[in-house]
Short mmCIF file of C-alpha atoms in Angstrom, two decimals:
data_model
loop_
_atom_site.label_atom_id
_atom_site.label_comp_id
_atom_site.label_asym_id
_atom_site.label_seq_id
_atom_site.Cartn_x
_atom_site.Cartn_y
_atom_site.Cartn_z
CA MET A 25 -24.19 -45.76 16.27
CA LEU A 26 -26.37 -43.92 13.76
CA GLU A 27 -30.10 -43.86 14.34
CA PRO A 28 -31.77 -46.04 11.66
CA GLN A 29 -33.49 -44.19 8.85
CA ILE A 30 -35.28 -47.29 7.59
CA THR A 31 -37.91 -49.59 9.08
CA ILE A 32 -38.34 -52.99 7.47
CA VAL A 33 -41.94 -54.21 7.69
CA VAL A 34 -42.24 -57.97 7.13
CA VAL A 35 -45.71 -59.31 6.32
CA PRO A 36 -47.07 -62.79 5.54
CA ARG A 37 -47.59 -63.40 1.84
CA GLU A 38 -49.15 -66.85 1.32
CA ARG A 39 -47.54 -69.29 3.78
CA PHE A 40 -45.43 -69.41 6.95
CA SER A 41 -43.02 -72.26 6.26
CA PHE A 42 -40.34 -70.00 4.71
CA THR A 43 -40.22 -67.63 7.69
CA ARG A 44 -36.84 -68.71 9.03
CA GLU A 45 -34.99 -68.64 5.71
CA SER A 46 -36.34 -65.21 4.83
CA LEU A 47 -35.69 -63.56 8.20
CA GLU A 48 -32.18 -64.98 8.47
CA SER A 49 -31.44 -63.72 4.96
CA ILE A 50 -32.34 -60.16 5.98
CA TYR A 51 -30.06 -60.21 9.02
CA GLU A 52 -27.21 -61.94 7.19
CA HIS A 53 -27.09 -59.60 4.21
CA THR A 54 -27.99 -56.19 5.67
CA GLN A 55 -25.14 -54.07 7.00
CA MET A 56 -26.69 -50.64 7.41
CA PRO A 57 -28.75 -50.01 10.58
CA PHE A 58 -32.49 -50.63 10.40
CA LYS A 59 -35.53 -51.20 12.57
CA LEU A 60 -37.70 -54.21 11.94
CA VAL A 61 -41.42 -54.71 12.55
CA TYR A 62 -42.64 -58.25 12.00
CA VAL A 63 -46.37 -58.58 11.36
CA ASP A 64 -47.38 -62.11 12.32
CA GLY A 65 -50.87 -62.89 11.06
CA ASN A 66 -51.86 -65.99 12.99
CA SER A 67 -48.85 -68.15 12.20
CA PRO A 68 -48.79 -71.71 13.59
CA SER A 69 -47.41 -72.18 17.10
CA HIS A 70 -43.91 -73.32 16.08
CA ILE A 71 -43.45 -70.22 13.89
CA LYS A 72 -44.82 -68.02 16.66
CA ARG A 73 -42.26 -69.45 19.10
CA TYR A 74 -39.43 -69.01 16.59
CA LEU A 75 -40.32 -65.37 16.00
CA GLU A 76 -40.56 -64.65 19.72
CA GLU A 77 -37.09 -66.15 20.28
CA GLU A 78 -35.62 -64.16 17.39
CA ALA A 79 -37.28 -60.95 18.57
CA ARG A 80 -35.66 -61.33 21.99
CA LYS A 81 -32.27 -62.05 20.44
CA ARG A 82 -32.34 -59.43 17.69
CA ASN A 83 -34.52 -56.81 19.40
CA PHE A 84 -37.23 -56.35 16.83
CA GLU A 85 -40.96 -55.78 17.29
CA ILE A 86 -43.63 -58.38 16.64
CA ILE A 87 -47.26 -57.48 16.09
CA ARG A 88 -49.36 -60.63 16.13
CA THR A 89 -53.01 -61.14 15.32
CA ASP A 90 -54.96 -64.31 16.07
CA TYR A 91 -56.60 -64.17 12.64
CA TYR A 92 -55.23 -64.25 9.10
CA LEU A 93 -54.45 -61.00 7.32
CA SER A 94 -54.84 -59.81 3.76
CA PRO A 95 -51.56 -58.31 2.45
CA ASN A 96 -52.59 -54.67 2.75
CA GLN A 97 -54.06 -55.28 6.21
CA GLY A 98 -50.67 -56.57 7.32
CA ARG A 99 -48.78 -53.72 5.69
CA ASN A 100 -51.02 -51.10 7.29
CA ILE A 101 -50.55 -52.66 10.73
CA GLY A 102 -46.78 -52.42 10.25
CA LEU A 103 -46.99 -48.95 8.71
CA ARG A 104 -48.60 -47.57 11.86
CA GLN A 105 -45.42 -48.37 13.79
CA VAL A 106 -43.05 -46.62 11.36
CA LYS A 107 -41.38 -43.42 12.54
CA THR A 108 -38.39 -43.43 10.18
CA LYS A 109 -37.79 -41.51 6.96
CA TYR A 110 -38.08 -44.66 4.88
CA LEU A 111 -39.68 -48.07 5.13
CA VAL A 112 -39.42 -51.33 3.25
CA PHE A 113 -42.39 -53.59 2.71
CA ILE A 114 -41.11 -57.12 2.29
CA ASP A 115 -42.95 -60.44 2.18
CA ASN A 116 -42.04 -63.34 4.45
CA ASP A 117 -40.90 -65.51 1.54
CA VAL A 118 -38.18 -63.20 0.18
CA LEU A 119 -34.42 -63.79 0.11
CA VAL A 120 -32.11 -60.78 -0.19
CA THR A 121 -28.51 -60.32 -1.33
CA PRO A 122 -25.60 -58.28 0.10
CA GLY A 123 -26.15 -54.55 -0.39
CA TRP A 124 -29.84 -54.89 -1.24
CA LEU A 125 -30.97 -52.26 1.25
CA GLU A 126 -28.01 -49.92 0.82
CA ARG A 127 -28.51 -49.70 -2.96
CA MET A 128 -32.21 -48.80 -2.66
CA PHE A 129 -31.42 -46.24 0.05
CA GLU A 130 -28.79 -44.63 -2.20
CA CYS A 131 -31.25 -44.55 -5.10
CA ALA A 132 -33.92 -42.85 -2.99
CA GLU A 133 -31.47 -40.30 -1.61
CA GLU A 134 -29.96 -39.46 -5.01
CA THR A 135 -33.21 -39.35 -7.03
CA GLU A 136 -35.65 -38.28 -4.29
CA ALA A 137 -37.80 -41.22 -5.37
CA SER A 138 -41.00 -41.93 -3.48
CA VAL A 139 -40.73 -45.65 -4.25
CA VAL A 140 -37.77 -47.80 -5.24
CA THR A 141 -38.09 -51.30 -6.62
CA PRO A 142 -35.19 -53.75 -6.66
CA LEU A 143 -34.49 -56.29 -9.39
CA THR A 144 -36.91 -58.96 -8.23
CA CYS A 145 -36.39 -62.63 -9.10
CA GLU A 146 -38.66 -65.61 -8.54
CA GLY A 147 -38.15 -69.17 -7.36
CA THR A 148 -35.13 -71.33 -6.82
CA PRO A 149 -32.26 -71.36 -7.48
CA ALA A 150 -32.48 -67.88 -6.02
CA HIS A 151 -31.46 -64.70 -7.83
CA GLU A 152 -31.43 -66.23 -11.32
CA HIS A 153 -34.82 -65.80 -13.03
CA ILE A 154 -36.34 -62.32 -13.23
CA HIS A 155 -39.88 -61.72 -12.06
CA CYS A 156 -39.92 -57.93 -12.39
CA ALA A 157 -37.45 -55.24 -13.45
CA GLY A 158 -39.81 -52.30 -13.28
CA GLY A 159 -42.59 -51.85 -15.78
CA GLN A 160 -45.68 -49.96 -16.86
CA VAL A 161 -48.94 -49.39 -15.04
CA HIS A 162 -51.33 -46.62 -15.93
CA VAL A 163 -54.79 -45.87 -17.26
CA ARG A 164 -54.86 -45.25 -20.99
CA GLU A 165 -57.69 -43.19 -22.44
CA GLU A 166 -59.05 -44.08 -25.88
CA ILE A 167 -61.72 -42.28 -27.88
CA LYS A 168 -64.08 -44.48 -29.88
CA ASP A 169 -67.28 -43.23 -31.51
CA GLY A 170 -66.95 -40.01 -29.55
CA THR A 171 -66.78 -41.86 -26.21
CA VAL A 172 -63.74 -41.78 -23.93
CA ARG A 173 -62.83 -45.25 -22.70
CA ARG A 174 -60.36 -45.77 -19.89
CA ARG A 175 -58.35 -48.99 -19.97
CA MET A 176 -55.75 -50.52 -17.66
CA ARG A 177 -52.23 -50.92 -19.00
CA GLU A 178 -49.87 -53.25 -17.13
CA LYS A 179 -46.54 -54.70 -18.20
CA MET A 180 -43.59 -56.07 -16.22
CA TYR A 181 -40.18 -55.72 -17.82
CA LYS A 182 -37.77 -58.65 -18.39
CA GLN A 183 -40.09 -61.19 -16.78
CA GLY A 184 -38.79 -64.74 -17.28
CA LYS A 185 -35.35 -63.62 -18.43
CA LYS A 186 -32.18 -64.87 -16.76
CA VAL A 187 -30.31 -62.24 -14.77
CA GLU A 188 -26.99 -63.16 -16.35
CA GLN A 189 -28.43 -62.62 -19.85
CA VAL A 190 -29.72 -59.08 -19.31
CA ARG A 191 -27.68 -57.70 -16.40
CA ASN A 192 -25.64 -55.40 -18.64
CA GLN A 193 -28.85 -53.96 -20.13
CA LEU A 194 -30.27 -52.91 -16.78
CA LYS A 195 -29.80 -49.44 -15.33
CA ARG A 196 -31.29 -47.26 -12.66
CA GLU A 197 -34.23 -45.46 -14.20
CA GLN A 198 -37.63 -44.02 -13.51
CA THR A 199 -40.43 -46.52 -13.99
CA GLU A 200 -44.12 -46.94 -13.15
CA LEU A 201 -44.34 -50.34 -11.52
CA ALA A 202 -42.98 -51.82 -8.30
CA GLU A 203 -43.96 -55.09 -6.63
CA PHE A 204 -44.82 -55.53 -2.95
CA HIS A 205 -42.57 -58.58 -2.74
CA CYS A 206 -39.99 -55.95 -1.79
CA MET A 207 -40.62 -52.23 -2.04
CA PHE A 208 -38.64 -49.29 -0.61
CA VAL A 209 -40.91 -46.35 0.23
CA ARG A 210 -40.39 -42.76 1.38
CA THR A 211 -42.69 -42.61 4.40
CA GLU A 212 -43.76 -39.04 3.65
CA ILE A 213 -45.71 -40.16 0.57
CA PHE A 214 -48.43 -41.58 2.81
CA GLU A 215 -49.27 -38.07 3.97
CA ARG A 216 -50.21 -37.29 0.37
CA ILE A 217 -52.22 -40.40 -0.41
CA GLY A 218 -54.47 -40.79 2.60
CA GLY A 219 -52.25 -42.29 5.26
CA GLN A 220 -52.46 -45.97 4.42
CA LEU A 221 -52.82 -48.62 1.74
CA ASP A 222 -56.24 -49.46 0.33
CA GLU A 223 -57.53 -52.57 2.16
CA GLY A 224 -60.22 -52.97 -0.48
CA MET A 225 -57.40 -54.36 -2.61
CA MET A 226 -57.41 -57.70 -0.83
CA ASN A 227 -55.08 -60.08 -2.63
CA THR A 228 -54.14 -59.04 -6.15
CA LYS A 229 -53.10 -55.93 -8.07
CA GLU A 230 -52.61 -53.94 -4.87
CA HIS A 231 -49.15 -52.94 -6.09
CA LEU A 232 -50.67 -51.46 -9.25
CA ASP A 233 -53.13 -49.42 -7.20
CA PHE A 234 -50.40 -48.13 -4.90
CA CYS A 235 -47.98 -47.18 -7.70
CA MET A 236 -50.66 -45.35 -9.66
CA THR A 237 -51.77 -43.55 -6.50
CA VAL A 238 -48.20 -42.45 -5.76
CA ILE A 239 -47.67 -41.15 -9.28
CA GLN A 240 -51.06 -39.42 -9.27
CA ALA A 241 -49.98 -37.62 -6.08
CA GLY A 242 -46.81 -36.34 -7.77
CA GLY A 243 -44.44 -39.03 -6.50
CA THR A 244 -41.95 -41.05 -8.52
CA VAL A 245 -41.04 -44.72 -8.81
CA TYR A 246 -37.48 -45.85 -9.61
CA PHE A 247 -35.95 -49.17 -10.57
CA GLU A 248 -32.60 -49.99 -8.91
CA PRO A 249 -30.97 -53.05 -10.56
CA ASP A 250 -28.02 -53.14 -8.14
CA SER A 251 -30.44 -54.25 -5.43
CA LEU A 252 -31.35 -57.90 -5.98
CA VAL A 253 -33.95 -59.99 -4.15
CA THR A 254 -35.90 -63.19 -4.84
CA TYR A 255 -39.32 -64.28 -3.70
CA VAL A 256 -39.85 -68.01 -3.29
CA PRO A 257 -43.51 -68.91 -3.92
CA GLY A 258 -45.32 -71.99 -2.65
CA PRO A 259 -46.96 -74.44 -2.94
CA PRO A 260 -47.52 -74.60 0.80
CA LEU A 261 -44.86 -76.87 2.23
CA GLU A 262 -46.56 -77.74 5.50
CA LEU A 263 -50.13 -78.65 6.42
CA SER A 264 -50.20 -75.66 8.76
CA ASP A 265 -49.82 -73.39 5.71
CA MET A 266 -52.86 -74.73 3.92
CA THR A 267 -55.73 -72.73 5.43
CA PHE A 268 -53.96 -69.40 5.07
CA TYR A 269 -52.85 -70.22 1.52
CA MET A 270 -56.40 -71.06 0.46
CA LEU A 271 -57.81 -67.92 2.07
CA ARG A 272 -55.02 -65.73 0.69
CA TRP A 273 -55.82 -66.87 -2.85
CA SER A 274 -59.57 -67.15 -2.36
CA ASP A 275 -62.02 -66.44 -5.15
CA ALA A 276 -63.87 -63.87 -3.03
CA TRP A 277 -60.74 -61.88 -2.22
CA GLU A 278 -59.53 -61.95 -5.82
CA LEU A 279 -62.85 -60.86 -7.30
CA ALA A 280 -63.22 -58.12 -4.68
CA SER A 281 -59.75 -56.82 -5.57
CA LEU A 282 -60.40 -56.77 -9.30
CA HIS A 283 -63.76 -55.02 -8.82
CA ARG A 284 -62.16 -52.48 -6.51
CA LEU A 285 -59.43 -51.74 -9.07
CA ARG A 286 -62.03 -51.37 -11.85
CA ASP A 287 -64.30 -49.07 -9.88
CA LYS A 288 -61.63 -47.00 -8.15
CA TRP A 289 -59.86 -46.12 -11.39
CA ASN A 290 -63.07 -45.92 -13.44
CA VAL A 291 -61.80 -48.24 -16.16
CA GLU A 292 -63.54 -50.45 -18.72
CA GLU A 293 -64.31 -54.01 -17.78
CA ASP A 294 -62.53 -55.16 -20.91
CA GLN A 295 -60.36 -58.14 -21.79
CA TYR A 296 -57.86 -57.17 -19.09
CA PHE A 297 -60.50 -58.04 -16.48
CA THR A 298 -62.39 -60.82 -18.23
CA ASN A 299 -59.17 -62.79 -18.69
CA ARG A 300 -58.54 -62.54 -14.97
CA TYR A 301 -62.09 -63.49 -14.07
CA ARG A 302 -61.67 -66.71 -16.06
CA ARG A 303 -58.53 -67.53 -14.10
CA VAL A 304 -59.85 -66.79 -10.62
CA GLY A 305 -58.50 -69.44 -8.25
CA TRP A 306 -55.78 -70.60 -10.63
CA ARG A 307 -53.09 -70.68 -7.91
CA ARG A 308 -55.11 -73.14 -5.83
CA HIS A 309 -55.78 -75.24 -8.90
CA MET A 310 -52.13 -75.37 -9.89
CA THR A 311 -50.65 -75.92 -6.42
CA ILE A 312 -53.33 -77.96 -4.61
CA THR A 313 -56.15 -79.40 -6.75
CA ARG A 314 -54.15 -80.60 -9.74
CA PRO A 315 -51.26 -82.12 -7.76
CA LEU A 316 -53.76 -83.83 -5.44
CA ALA A 317 -55.62 -85.30 -8.40
CA ALA A 318 -52.38 -86.50 -9.95
CA ARG A 319 -51.28 -88.05 -6.68
CA ILE A 320 -54.53 -89.92 -6.16
CA GLY A 321 -54.54 -91.16 -9.71
CA ASP A 322 -57.27 -91.58 -12.33
CA LEU A 323 -55.60 -90.42 -15.50
CA GLY A 324 -58.73 -91.16 -17.53
CA ASN A 325 -60.83 -88.73 -19.51
CA ARG A 326 -59.23 -85.32 -19.83
CA LEU A 327 -60.70 -81.86 -20.20
CA VAL A 328 -58.96 -78.63 -21.08
CA ILE A 329 -58.70 -76.03 -18.35
CA PHE A 330 -56.48 -72.92 -18.35
CA GLY A 331 -54.98 -74.23 -21.58
CA LYS A 332 -53.80 -77.45 -19.91
CA LYS A 333 -55.25 -80.90 -19.40
CA LYS A 334 -57.33 -81.82 -16.44
CA THR A 335 -58.19 -85.30 -15.19
CA ARG A 336 -61.69 -86.58 -14.41
CA LEU A 337 -60.79 -86.62 -10.72
CA GLU A 338 -59.68 -83.04 -10.93
CA LYS A 339 -63.09 -82.15 -12.37
CA ILE A 340 -64.61 -83.57 -9.18
CA LEU A 341 -62.14 -81.82 -6.88
CA VAL A 342 -62.59 -78.34 -8.37
CA PRO A 343 -66.16 -77.74 -7.06
CA MET A 344 -65.10 -79.20 -3.71
CA ASP A 345 -62.27 -76.67 -3.61
CA LYS A 346 -64.71 -73.87 -4.50
CA ALA A 347 -67.10 -74.88 -1.71
CA LEU A 348 -64.32 -75.09 0.87
CA ASN A 349 -63.02 -71.74 -0.29
CA ARG A 350 -66.41 -70.10 0.20
CA TYR A 351 -66.61 -71.55 3.70
CA LEU A 352 -63.14 -70.20 4.60
CA THR A 353 -63.82 -66.68 3.36
CA THR A 354 -67.23 -66.57 5.05
CA SER A 355 -65.73 -67.77 8.34
CA GLN A 356 -62.93 -65.20 8.10
CA ALA A 357 -65.43 -62.38 7.46
CA ARG A 358 -67.52 -63.41 10.46
CA ARG A 359 -64.46 -63.60 12.67
CA LEU A 360 -63.28 -60.13 11.71
CA SER A 361 -66.76 -58.74 12.26
CA GLN A 362 -66.85 -60.26 15.75
CA ILE A 363 -63.38 -58.91 16.56
CA LYS A 364 -64.46 -55.41 15.54
CA LYS A 365 -67.54 -55.62 17.74
CA GLU A 366 -65.47 -56.80 20.71
CA ALA A 367 -62.94 -54.03 20.15
CA GLN A 368 -65.69 -51.41 20.17
CA THR A 369 -67.18 -52.87 23.33
CA LEU A 370 -63.83 -52.79 25.11
CA LYS A 371 -63.06 -49.33 23.65
CA GLU A 372 -59.62 -50.43 22.56
CA PRO A 373 -57.25 -47.71 21.28
CA GLU A 374 -57.28 -47.24 17.51
CA LYS A 375 -53.54 -47.95 17.28
CA THR A 376 -54.24 -51.54 18.31
CA PRO A 377 -55.62 -52.91 15.02
CA MET A 378 -58.65 -55.13 15.46
CA GLY A 379 -57.45 -56.91 18.56
CA ALA A 380 -53.79 -57.29 17.57
CA SER A 381 -51.25 -57.58 20.34
CA SER A 382 -47.65 -56.42 20.15
CA ARG A 383 -44.41 -57.13 21.92
#
């Protein structure tokens, strides 16, 4: 049997309740040999047991932490275990299709791409509605009144289109943008960009930062439409998802990520950023606060928020959500600080990230 050239690194995205469906999809639809590292960031006990049983049966590695992880934290933990020529970052809410891995591998081999992005769909029914088919991401320089202004440019291609409507228009081609929902990466590129992903990018736009960094270092990004995957977003389906979901989409993490992107790439804080500042926390509002308000009732006076209507009860729940969110992020920061102190006291090896344990 051939030695695997690819390591699949699975990381938690925003919830744990889709773990089984996603993992079983990978094993059902992947024929070529691969290694798998599963980064388990403090999943609930029933998910932990499931992963341990599957690891024994399928012989993959689990790295578990007893605290929640930001996306790039999880990816870096997995990255440290990779010894193969290629790796795939994939979130724990992604479904794949037959040939998904083979087609990206072929693309990388034939084009010498540093990064390959599949045709990525969103939601259910799976594999029908496009989320991303490559795109643009770069800093555009403009001169106004003798001053050079640097602005972010971001655009995803074919978003919202049905696969069946545009399939014949899609072709393998060089692009600028890949999403971390599923991303095929030539491991060597990390030697050129500092060895790991930027953990200052905590919960949003980290894929933009990575793609621009790769291209800046002389790497290339390719879109491979014959590889098809779908990510299935929340809302959180189980109560045990809720804390992680709220932390994952916390105001503090989102603002920190946007500020890091602005400062790192020395770009104007223009409408690109101000629009996102206004929408900070929108996922929690759409998936938790608004549905909760609707369920409880009170369809009285309405206010406009995010271009949609908001009930009086929702107006009350929003500051409560903000306060709870601040508490969660503060508690998480304190916990990580304590873990780091304990690790230093015990003089743990650097390869064991902040108290993580592995099987």
